[in-house]
Amino acid sequence: MILYSVKLNLWIFKQTERDIIKLYNSLTPYVRTAVNDSNDYMLNFGYWLKNSNDPVKAQHELSAIFSKFAKFDTVEMIADVGSGFSAPAVQWRSEYPHLKILCIDINYMELNTARKMVIFPPSNPSHTSSDRISLINASSAMLPFGKEKLDMIVAFESAQHFQSIAKFLEVSRAILKPDGLVVLAIPVIDLKSLEMGKNQNVSIVKKMRLMKKLGILYFSWASQHYDIDTISISIRNHGYQVQEFQQIGHQVYEPLAEYYVRNRANIRNRLIQSFSSYKQRIFFEVVEYLVYRSALKMKDLSINGILDYVLIRAKKDNVE
């Protein structure tokens, strides 16, 4: 058990993009069943309106808020890096008829599913046009575009999985046209609030112990666990000027956690029916309990300002 714990913790700090792909392929069916029992493939934390009990509506609301924050109405083409199943792109295509969307993801399996979403979106099964959405299999660090080709590059709840947000920003800057925009929606933490203080030389054991306060996010985020200061500094250092910055964590994590706690019994019943063997059910019981405890942690961390969710729009600085 001790050896397993050590290996797991080392994996958290040494994740590769291939590890992230495997993790998402494993967790996605359970996440969809837990918070989204429709045919919709929109998977984000959601922006929860007052007294909302509809995770699908919350997820679409967050997608709409992000598109308005990014000002999609001012550009003709965007690249959505880490697009997953491309459900946001399907929504944006409907909301912005002029917009061409390049969906970029390293996970080929998700892109293959996205291809069906793009051609036959669940919200409109008769829709067969995919001319304004293109699906591209590529990494955030190796975007396949020439110099100064795009108006806007976005990462909608995906940059927390990038192995290097600095590399993403560097590559994006070269691809963006003069005054082009990079826009992020990203979960962040405040490492200082996690008792690390100003001492950046804490031991890896202590850092792992502190990170575990994140609950399930400890496993689902990449090893960087980005904090607000790190992201802001990286944006400035890589030749961007921040135009707008919004913190919306209280409308994201706390109501999501409350939804899960309120509906835990129903969610458990839906999930457990999908398992046929005794071993699978036992494993599920363990994982579900971790998810439940993580929901409580997530709410507490958000209330105390340790966990937040930020929207950032930054313009390319053309001064070399």
mmCIF file of C-alpha atoms in Angstrom:
data_model
loop_
_atom_site.group_PDB
_atom_site.id
_atom_site.type_symbol
_atom_site.label_atom_id
_atom_site.label_comp_id
_atom_site.label_asym_id
_atom_site.label_seq_id
_atom_site.Cartn_x
_atom_site.Cartn_y
_atom_site.Cartn_z
ATOM 1 C CA MET A 1 0.000 0.000 0.000
ATOM 2 C CA ILE A 2 2.853 2.400 0.869
ATOM 3 C CA LEU A 3 4.622 1.600 -2.407
ATOM 4 C CA TYR A 4 1.372 2.143 -4.322
ATOM 5 C CA SER A 5 0.887 5.527 -2.610
ATOM 6 C CA VAL A 6 4.434 6.584 -3.518
ATOM 7 C CA LYS A 7 3.947 5.568 -7.163
ATOM 8 C CA LEU A 8 0.625 7.400 -7.310
ATOM 9 C CA ASN A 9 2.067 10.594 -5.874
ATOM 10 C CA LEU A 10 5.055 10.467 -8.228
ATOM 11 C CA TRP A 11 2.614 10.009 -11.120
ATOM 12 C CA ILE A 12 0.779 13.161 -10.049
ATOM 13 C CA PHE A 13 4.004 15.168 -10.257
ATOM 14 C CA LYS A 14 5.292 13.524 -13.449
ATOM 15 C CA GLN A 15 2.179 13.242 -15.613
ATOM 16 C CA THR A 16 2.653 13.183 -19.356
ATOM 17 C CA GLU A 17 0.064 14.101 -21.955
ATOM 18 C CA ARG A 18 -0.460 10.391 -22.569
ATOM 19 C CA ASP A 19 -1.347 9.976 -18.874
ATOM 20 C CA ILE A 20 -3.938 12.743 -19.169
ATOM 21 C CA ILE A 21 -5.478 11.010 -22.187
ATOM 22 C CA LYS A 22 -5.760 7.707 -20.297
ATOM 23 C CA LEU A 23 -7.244 9.449 -17.283
ATOM 24 C CA TYR A 24 -9.928 11.177 -19.324
ATOM 25 C CA ASN A 25 -10.773 8.054 -21.289
ATOM 26 C CA SER A 26 -11.306 6.229 -17.983
ATOM 27 C CA LEU A 27 -13.242 8.901 -16.090
ATOM 28 C CA THR A 28 -15.410 10.471 -18.784
ATOM 29 C CA PRO A 29 -18.183 7.800 -18.812
ATOM 30 C CA TYR A 30 -18.612 8.121 -15.047
ATOM 31 C CA VAL A 31 -18.517 11.912 -15.053
ATOM 32 C CA ARG A 32 -21.144 12.069 -17.805
ATOM 33 C CA THR A 33 -23.429 9.740 -15.877
ATOM 34 C CA ALA A 34 -22.883 11.609 -12.613
ATOM 35 C CA VAL A 35 -23.577 15.161 -13.768
ATOM 36 C CA ASN A 36 -25.079 14.819 -17.214
ATOM 37 C CA ASP A 37 -27.457 11.960 -17.956
ATOM 38 C CA SER A 38 -28.511 13.357 -21.336
ATOM 39 C CA ASN A 39 -26.872 12.777 -24.706
ATOM 40 C CA ASP A 40 -24.994 16.047 -24.319
ATOM 41 C CA TYR A 41 -21.197 15.854 -24.231
ATOM 42 C CA MET A 42 -20.721 19.235 -22.563
ATOM 43 C CA LEU A 43 -18.336 18.536 -19.672
ATOM 44 C CA ASN A 44 -17.284 21.494 -17.568
ATOM 45 C CA PHE A 45 -17.811 22.639 -13.984
ATOM 46 C CA GLY A 46 -20.695 24.872 -15.005
ATOM 47 C CA TYR A 47 -21.846 28.341 -14.003
ATOM 48 C CA TRP A 48 -24.759 27.852 -11.638
ATOM 49 C CA LEU A 49 -27.587 30.340 -11.503
ATOM 50 C CA LYS A 50 -29.402 30.804 -8.190
ATOM 51 C CA ASN A 51 -31.286 27.689 -7.010
ATOM 52 C CA SER A 52 -30.328 25.773 -10.156
ATOM 53 C CA ASN A 53 -30.492 21.986 -10.018
ATOM 54 C CA ASP A 54 -29.644 21.349 -13.668
ATOM 55 C CA PRO A 55 -25.973 20.561 -14.404
ATOM 56 C CA VAL A 56 -26.516 20.550 -18.172
ATOM 57 C CA LYS A 57 -27.965 24.060 -18.054
ATOM 58 C CA ALA A 58 -25.085 25.200 -15.828
ATOM 59 C CA GLN A 59 -22.515 23.776 -18.249
ATOM 60 C CA HIS A 60 -24.105 25.514 -21.223
ATOM 61 C CA GLU A 61 -24.341 28.729 -19.213
ATOM 62 C CA LEU A 62 -20.596 28.672 -18.527
ATOM 63 C CA SER A 63 -19.893 28.053 -22.206
ATOM 64 C CA ALA A 64 -22.081 31.039 -23.150
ATOM 65 C CA ILE A 65 -20.464 33.286 -20.516
ATOM 66 C CA PHE A 66 -17.019 32.343 -21.814
ATOM 67 C CA SER A 67 -17.898 33.141 -25.429
ATOM 68 C CA LYS A 68 -19.248 36.572 -24.444
ATOM 69 C CA PHE A 69 -16.206 37.256 -22.260
ATOM 70 C CA ALA A 70 -13.903 36.310 -25.164
ATOM 71 C CA LYS A 71 -15.943 38.518 -27.545
ATOM 72 C CA PHE A 72 -16.492 35.927 -30.243
ATOM 73 C CA ASP A 73 -18.675 38.445 -32.069
ATOM 74 C CA THR A 74 -15.546 40.479 -32.915
ATOM 75 C CA VAL A 75 -13.561 37.751 -34.705
ATOM 76 C CA GLU A 76 -14.087 35.458 -37.681
ATOM 77 C CA MET A 77 -12.020 32.453 -36.615
ATOM 78 C CA ILE A 78 -10.892 30.920 -33.330
ATOM 79 C CA ALA A 79 -8.817 27.916 -32.326
ATOM 80 C CA ASP A 80 -10.210 26.033 -29.316
ATOM 81 C CA VAL A 81 -7.236 24.206 -27.805
ATOM 82 C CA GLY A 82 -8.168 21.199 -25.664
ATOM 83 C CA SER A 83 -11.618 21.061 -27.225
ATOM 84 C CA GLY A 84 -12.492 17.568 -25.975
ATOM 85 C CA PHE A 85 -15.778 16.368 -27.471
ATOM 86 C CA SER A 86 -16.286 19.818 -29.083
ATOM 87 C CA ALA A 87 -19.684 20.340 -27.446
ATOM 88 C CA PRO A 88 -18.860 23.999 -26.717
ATOM 89 C CA ALA A 89 -18.001 24.488 -30.403
ATOM 90 C CA VAL A 90 -21.405 23.118 -31.389
ATOM 91 C CA GLN A 91 -23.053 25.608 -29.046
ATOM 92 C CA TRP A 92 -20.887 28.489 -30.282
ATOM 93 C CA ARG A 93 -21.639 27.597 -33.909
ATOM 94 C CA SER A 94 -25.304 28.089 -33.133
ATOM 95 C CA GLU A 95 -24.786 31.341 -31.230
ATOM 96 C CA TYR A 96 -22.304 32.909 -33.683
ATOM 97 C CA PRO A 97 -23.315 32.006 -37.263
ATOM 98 C CA HIS A 98 -20.332 33.869 -38.735
ATOM 99 C CA LEU A 99 -17.694 32.060 -36.663
ATOM 100 C CA LYS A 100 -15.298 29.376 -37.918
ATOM 101 C CA ILE A 101 -13.974 27.134 -35.129
ATOM 102 C CA LEU A 102 -10.834 25.002 -35.202
ATOM 103 C CA CYS A 103 -11.163 22.327 -32.504
ATOM 104 C CA ILE A 104 -7.759 21.069 -31.406
ATOM 105 C CA ASP A 105 -7.228 18.151 -29.043
ATOM 106 C CA ILE A 106 -4.497 15.595 -28.397
ATOM 107 C CA ASN A 107 -7.040 12.858 -27.592
ATOM 108 C CA TYR A 108 -7.927 11.128 -30.860
ATOM 109 C CA MET A 109 -10.707 9.073 -29.256
ATOM 110 C CA GLU A 110 -12.485 12.212 -28.085
ATOM 111 C CA LEU A 111 -12.073 13.808 -31.505
ATOM 112 C CA ASN A 112 -13.594 10.726 -33.108
ATOM 113 C CA THR A 113 -16.644 11.093 -30.859
ATOM 114 C CA ALA A 114 -16.635 14.833 -31.542
ATOM 115 C CA ARG A 115 -16.934 14.139 -35.252
ATOM 116 C CA LYS A 116 -20.394 12.673 -34.619
ATOM 117 C CA MET A 117 -21.263 15.589 -32.349
ATOM 118 C CA VAL A 118 -20.276 18.132 -34.967
ATOM 119 C CA ILE A 119 -22.223 16.507 -37.789
ATOM 120 C CA PHE A 120 -25.255 15.387 -35.777
ATOM 121 C CA PRO A 121 -25.452 17.508 -32.592
ATOM 122 C CA PRO A 122 -27.937 16.067 -30.043
ATOM 123 C CA SER A 123 -29.722 19.416 -29.788
ATOM 124 C CA ASN A 124 -30.467 19.314 -33.509
ATOM 125 C CA PRO A 125 -30.184 15.769 -34.967
ATOM 126 C CA SER A 126 -31.159 16.986 -38.427
ATOM 127 C CA HIS A 127 -28.178 19.334 -38.601
ATOM 128 C CA THR A 128 -25.567 17.872 -40.939
ATOM 129 C CA SER A 129 -23.330 20.871 -41.645
ATOM 130 C CA SER A 130 -19.797 20.722 -40.275
ATOM 131 C CA ASP A 131 -18.326 23.347 -42.595
ATOM 132 C CA ARG A 132 -17.650 25.840 -39.776
ATOM 133 C CA ILE A 133 -16.045 23.378 -37.356
ATOM 134 C CA SER A 134 -12.775 21.606 -38.122
ATOM 135 C CA LEU A 135 -11.284 18.878 -35.909
ATOM 136 C CA ILE A 136 -7.501 18.737 -35.558
ATOM 137 C CA ASN A 137 -5.429 16.186 -33.622
ATOM 138 C CA ALA A 138 -2.542 18.165 -32.110
ATOM 139 C CA SER A 139 -0.835 19.151 -28.857
ATOM 140 C CA SER A 140 -1.129 22.523 -27.099
ATOM 141 C CA ALA A 141 2.645 22.860 -27.453
ATOM 142 C CA MET A 142 2.689 22.100 -31.203
ATOM 143 C CA LEU A 143 -0.184 23.943 -32.856
ATOM 144 C CA PRO A 144 -0.127 23.287 -36.624
ATOM 145 C CA PHE A 145 -0.521 26.834 -37.950
ATOM 146 C CA GLY A 146 1.722 29.326 -39.656
ATOM 147 C CA LYS A 147 2.879 32.662 -38.292
ATOM 148 C CA GLU A 148 0.203 35.296 -37.592
ATOM 149 C CA LYS A 149 -2.689 33.218 -38.927
ATOM 150 C CA LEU A 150 -5.365 33.420 -36.206
ATOM 151 C CA ASP A 151 -7.419 36.146 -34.563
ATOM 152 C CA MET A 152 -8.018 34.310 -31.304
ATOM 153 C CA ILE A 153 -6.876 31.202 -29.460
ATOM 154 C CA VAL A 154 -8.933 29.942 -26.530
ATOM 155 C CA ALA A 155 -8.507 27.275 -23.885
ATOM 156 C CA PHE A 156 -11.897 26.659 -22.308
ATOM 157 C CA GLU A 157 -11.312 24.711 -19.080
ATOM 158 C CA SER A 158 -8.402 22.823 -20.610
ATOM 159 C CA ALA A 159 -5.192 24.730 -19.810
ATOM 160 C CA GLN A 160 -5.007 23.143 -16.349
ATOM 161 C CA HIS A 161 -4.063 19.933 -18.178
ATOM 162 C CA PHE A 162 -1.348 21.455 -20.366
ATOM 163 C CA GLN A 163 2.099 20.212 -19.465
ATOM 164 C CA SER A 164 3.406 23.752 -19.933
ATOM 165 C CA ILE A 165 1.147 26.761 -20.101
ATOM 166 C CA ALA A 166 4.261 28.812 -20.855
ATOM 167 C CA LYS A 167 4.911 26.774 -24.016
ATOM 168 C CA PHE A 168 1.261 27.116 -25.032
ATOM 169 C CA LEU A 169 1.460 30.910 -24.653
ATOM 170 C CA GLU A 170 4.733 31.049 -26.584
ATOM 171 C CA VAL A 171 3.403 29.000 -29.493
ATOM 172 C CA SER A 172 0.096 30.885 -29.492
ATOM 173 C CA ARG A 173 1.802 34.281 -29.682
ATOM 174 C CA ALA A 174 3.620 33.309 -32.871
ATOM 175 C CA ILE A 175 0.389 32.127 -34.451
ATOM 176 C CA LEU A 176 -1.755 35.108 -33.459
ATOM 177 C CA LYS A 177 -2.180 38.068 -35.758
ATOM 178 C CA PRO A 178 -1.115 41.518 -34.480
ATOM 179 C CA ASP A 179 -3.433 42.422 -31.573
ATOM 180 C CA GLY A 180 -4.678 38.818 -31.532
ATOM 181 C CA LEU A 181 -6.208 37.466 -28.341
ATOM 182 C CA VAL A 182 -5.611 34.473 -26.109
ATOM 183 C CA VAL A 183 -8.510 33.676 -23.764
ATOM 184 C CA LEU A 184 -8.503 31.222 -20.859
ATOM 185 C CA ALA A 185 -11.125 29.741 -18.569
ATOM 186 C CA ILE A 186 -9.113 27.882 -15.962
ATOM 187 C CA PRO A 187 -9.442 26.469 -12.430
ATOM 188 C CA VAL A 188 -6.707 27.849 -10.194
ATOM 189 C CA ILE A 189 -5.457 27.473 -6.649
ATOM 190 C CA ASP A 190 -3.687 29.725 -4.172
ATOM 191 C CA LEU A 191 -0.636 27.764 -3.074
ATOM 192 C CA LYS A 192 0.144 30.321 -0.366
ATOM 193 C CA SER A 193 -3.229 29.652 1.206
ATOM 194 C CA LEU A 194 -2.319 25.963 1.239
ATOM 195 C CA GLU A 195 0.125 26.798 4.044
ATOM 196 C CA MET A 196 3.147 26.948 1.735
ATOM 197 C CA GLY A 197 3.641 30.613 2.600
ATOM 198 C CA LYS A 198 6.639 32.341 1.087
ATOM 199 C CA ASN A 199 8.852 29.286 1.434
ATOM 200 C CA GLN A 200 9.165 27.896 -2.068
ATOM 201 C CA ASN A 201 11.679 25.259 -0.968
ATOM 202 C CA VAL A 202 9.251 22.986 0.826
ATOM 203 C CA SER A 203 9.919 19.286 0.531
ATOM 204 C CA ILE A 204 8.144 17.265 -2.143
ATOM 205 C CA VAL A 205 6.510 15.182 0.616
ATOM 206 C CA LYS A 206 4.994 18.270 2.227
ATOM 207 C CA LYS A 207 3.916 19.637 -1.146
ATOM 208 C CA MET A 208 2.152 16.359 -1.963
ATOM 209 C CA ARG A 209 0.420 16.429 1.415
ATOM 210 C CA LEU A 210 -0.774 19.988 0.842
ATOM 211 C CA MET A 211 -1.921 19.225 -2.699
ATOM 212 C CA LYS A 212 -4.107 16.411 -1.410
ATOM 213 C CA LYS A 213 -6.348 19.074 0.089
ATOM 214 C CA LEU A 214 -7.608 19.517 -3.460
ATOM 215 C CA GLY A 215 -9.473 16.207 -3.277
ATOM 216 C CA ILE A 216 -10.347 14.694 -6.654
ATOM 217 C CA LEU A 217 -8.736 17.669 -8.430
ATOM 218 C CA TYR A 218 -5.409 16.391 -7.124
ATOM 219 C CA PHE A 219 -5.758 13.480 -9.548
ATOM 220 C CA SER A 220 -7.528 15.111 -12.488
ATOM 221 C CA TRP A 221 -5.311 18.173 -12.913
ATOM 222 C CA ALA A 222 -1.851 18.102 -14.419
ATOM 223 C CA SER A 223 1.189 18.255 -12.172
ATOM 224 C CA GLN A 224 1.497 22.049 -12.325
ATOM 225 C CA HIS A 225 -1.671 22.902 -10.342
ATOM 226 C CA TYR A 226 -1.546 26.461 -11.593
ATOM 227 C CA ASP A 227 -2.109 29.398 -9.275
ATOM 228 C CA ILE A 228 -3.264 32.883 -10.273
ATOM 229 C CA ASP A 229 0.135 34.544 -9.833
ATOM 230 C CA THR A 230 1.928 31.947 -11.960
ATOM 231 C CA ILE A 231 -0.543 32.349 -14.819
ATOM 232 C CA SER A 232 -0.562 36.162 -14.698
ATOM 233 C CA ILE A 233 3.238 36.368 -14.678
ATOM 234 C CA SER A 234 3.520 33.829 -17.500
ATOM 235 C CA ILE A 235 1.060 35.805 -19.636
ATOM 236 C CA ARG A 236 3.039 39.029 -19.191
ATOM 237 C CA ASN A 237 6.409 37.332 -19.669
ATOM 238 C CA HIS A 238 5.325 35.821 -22.978
ATOM 239 C CA GLY A 239 4.301 39.076 -24.621
ATOM 240 C CA TYR A 240 0.650 39.690 -23.726
ATOM 241 C CA GLN A 241 -1.287 42.475 -22.036
ATOM 242 C CA VAL A 242 -4.220 41.376 -19.881
ATOM 243 C CA GLN A 243 -7.387 43.123 -21.052
ATOM 244 C CA GLU A 244 -9.839 41.614 -18.591
ATOM 245 C CA PHE A 245 -9.711 39.262 -15.629
ATOM 246 C CA GLN A 246 -12.727 37.775 -13.827
ATOM 247 C CA GLN A 247 -12.916 35.464 -10.820
ATOM 248 C CA ILE A 248 -16.120 33.395 -10.794
ATOM 249 C CA GLY A 249 -15.228 30.492 -8.507
ATOM 250 C CA HIS A 250 -18.111 31.087 -6.087
ATOM 251 C CA GLN A 251 -20.610 30.591 -8.933
ATOM 252 C CA VAL A 252 -18.820 27.417 -10.045
ATOM 253 C CA TYR A 253 -17.590 25.162 -7.242
ATOM 254 C CA GLU A 254 -19.936 25.773 -4.326
ATOM 255 C CA PRO A 255 -23.226 25.195 -6.174
ATOM 256 C CA LEU A 256 -21.728 22.215 -8.024
ATOM 257 C CA ALA A 257 -20.730 20.631 -4.717
ATOM 258 C CA GLU A 258 -24.168 21.335 -3.256
ATOM 259 C CA TYR A 259 -25.811 19.752 -6.300
ATOM 260 C CA TYR A 260 -23.773 16.579 -5.888
ATOM 261 C CA VAL A 261 -24.494 16.313 -2.171
ATOM 262 C CA ARG A 262 -28.238 16.872 -2.717
ATOM 263 C CA ASN A 263 -28.432 14.306 -5.509
ATOM 264 C CA ARG A 264 -25.845 11.827 -4.278
ATOM 265 C CA ALA A 265 -28.276 8.935 -3.785
ATOM 266 C CA ASN A 266 -29.776 9.238 -7.282
ATOM 267 C CA ILE A 267 -26.344 9.619 -8.886
ATOM 268 C CA ARG A 268 -25.062 6.543 -7.035
ATOM 269 C CA ASN A 269 -28.045 4.492 -8.202
ATOM 270 C CA ARG A 270 -27.555 5.534 -11.842
ATOM 271 C CA LEU A 271 -23.868 4.732 -11.761
ATOM 272 C CA ILE A 272 -23.983 1.431 -9.912
ATOM 273 C CA GLN A 273 -26.452 -0.004 -12.439
ATOM 274 C CA SER A 274 -23.748 0.254 -15.099
ATOM 275 C CA PHE A 275 -21.487 -2.253 -13.295
ATOM 276 C CA SER A 276 -21.994 -5.968 -13.755
ATOM 277 C CA SER A 277 -19.369 -7.517 -11.499
ATOM 278 C CA TYR A 278 -18.949 -7.439 -7.728
ATOM 279 C CA LYS A 279 -15.365 -6.151 -8.008
ATOM 280 C CA GLN A 280 -16.475 -3.263 -10.205
ATOM 281 C CA ARG A 281 -19.123 -2.277 -7.686
ATOM 282 C CA ILE A 282 -16.699 -2.413 -4.771
ATOM 283 C CA PHE A 283 -14.241 -0.259 -6.698
ATOM 284 C CA PHE A 284 -17.047 2.157 -7.548
ATOM 285 C CA GLU A 285 -18.004 2.469 -3.877
ATOM 286 C CA VAL A 286 -14.453 3.522 -3.048
ATOM 287 C CA VAL A 287 -14.221 6.002 -5.925
ATOM 288 C CA GLU A 288 -17.672 7.459 -5.262
ATOM 289 C CA TYR A 289 -16.805 8.090 -1.637
ATOM 290 C CA LEU A 290 -13.667 9.938 -2.746
ATOM 291 C CA VAL A 291 -15.751 12.029 -5.139
ATOM 292 C CA TYR A 292 -18.235 12.831 -2.377
ATOM 293 C CA ARG A 293 -15.498 13.857 0.046
ATOM 294 C CA SER A 294 -13.868 15.881 -2.733
ATOM 295 C CA ALA A 295 -17.114 17.763 -3.356
ATOM 296 C CA LEU A 296 -17.146 18.811 0.291
ATOM 297 C CA LYS A 297 -13.482 19.842 0.070
ATOM 298 C CA MET A 298 -14.120 21.742 -3.147
ATOM 299 C CA LYS A 299 -16.884 23.786 -1.538
ATOM 300 C CA ASP A 300 -14.784 24.543 1.535
ATOM 301 C CA LEU A 301 -11.730 25.520 -0.535
ATOM 302 C CA SER A 302 -13.839 27.836 -2.682
ATOM 303 C CA ILE A 303 -15.451 29.523 0.338
ATOM 304 C CA ASN A 304 -11.995 30.139 1.811
ATOM 305 C CA GLY A 305 -10.530 31.519 -1.417
ATOM 306 C CA ILE A 306 -8.052 28.685 -1.940
ATOM 307 C CA LEU A 307 -9.793 27.378 -5.049
ATOM 308 C CA ASP A 308 -11.012 29.743 -7.754
ATOM 309 C CA TYR A 309 -12.020 29.788 -11.400
ATOM 310 C CA VAL A 310 -10.799 32.625 -13.587
ATOM 311 C CA LEU A 311 -11.512 34.037 -17.026
ATOM 312 C CA ILE A 312 -8.572 35.830 -18.635
ATOM 313 C CA ARG A 313 -8.507 37.700 -21.939
ATOM 314 C CA ALA A 314 -5.078 38.941 -23.043
ATOM 315 C CA LYS A 315 -3.960 40.777 -26.183
ATOM 316 C CA LYS A 316 -0.758 40.049 -28.019
ATOM 317 C CA ASP A 317 1.778 42.784 -27.359
ATOM 318 C CA ASN A 318 3.311 43.652 -30.720
ATOM 319 C CA VAL A 319 6.398 45.244 -29.207
ATOM 320 C CA GLU A 320 9.308 42.853 -29.809
#
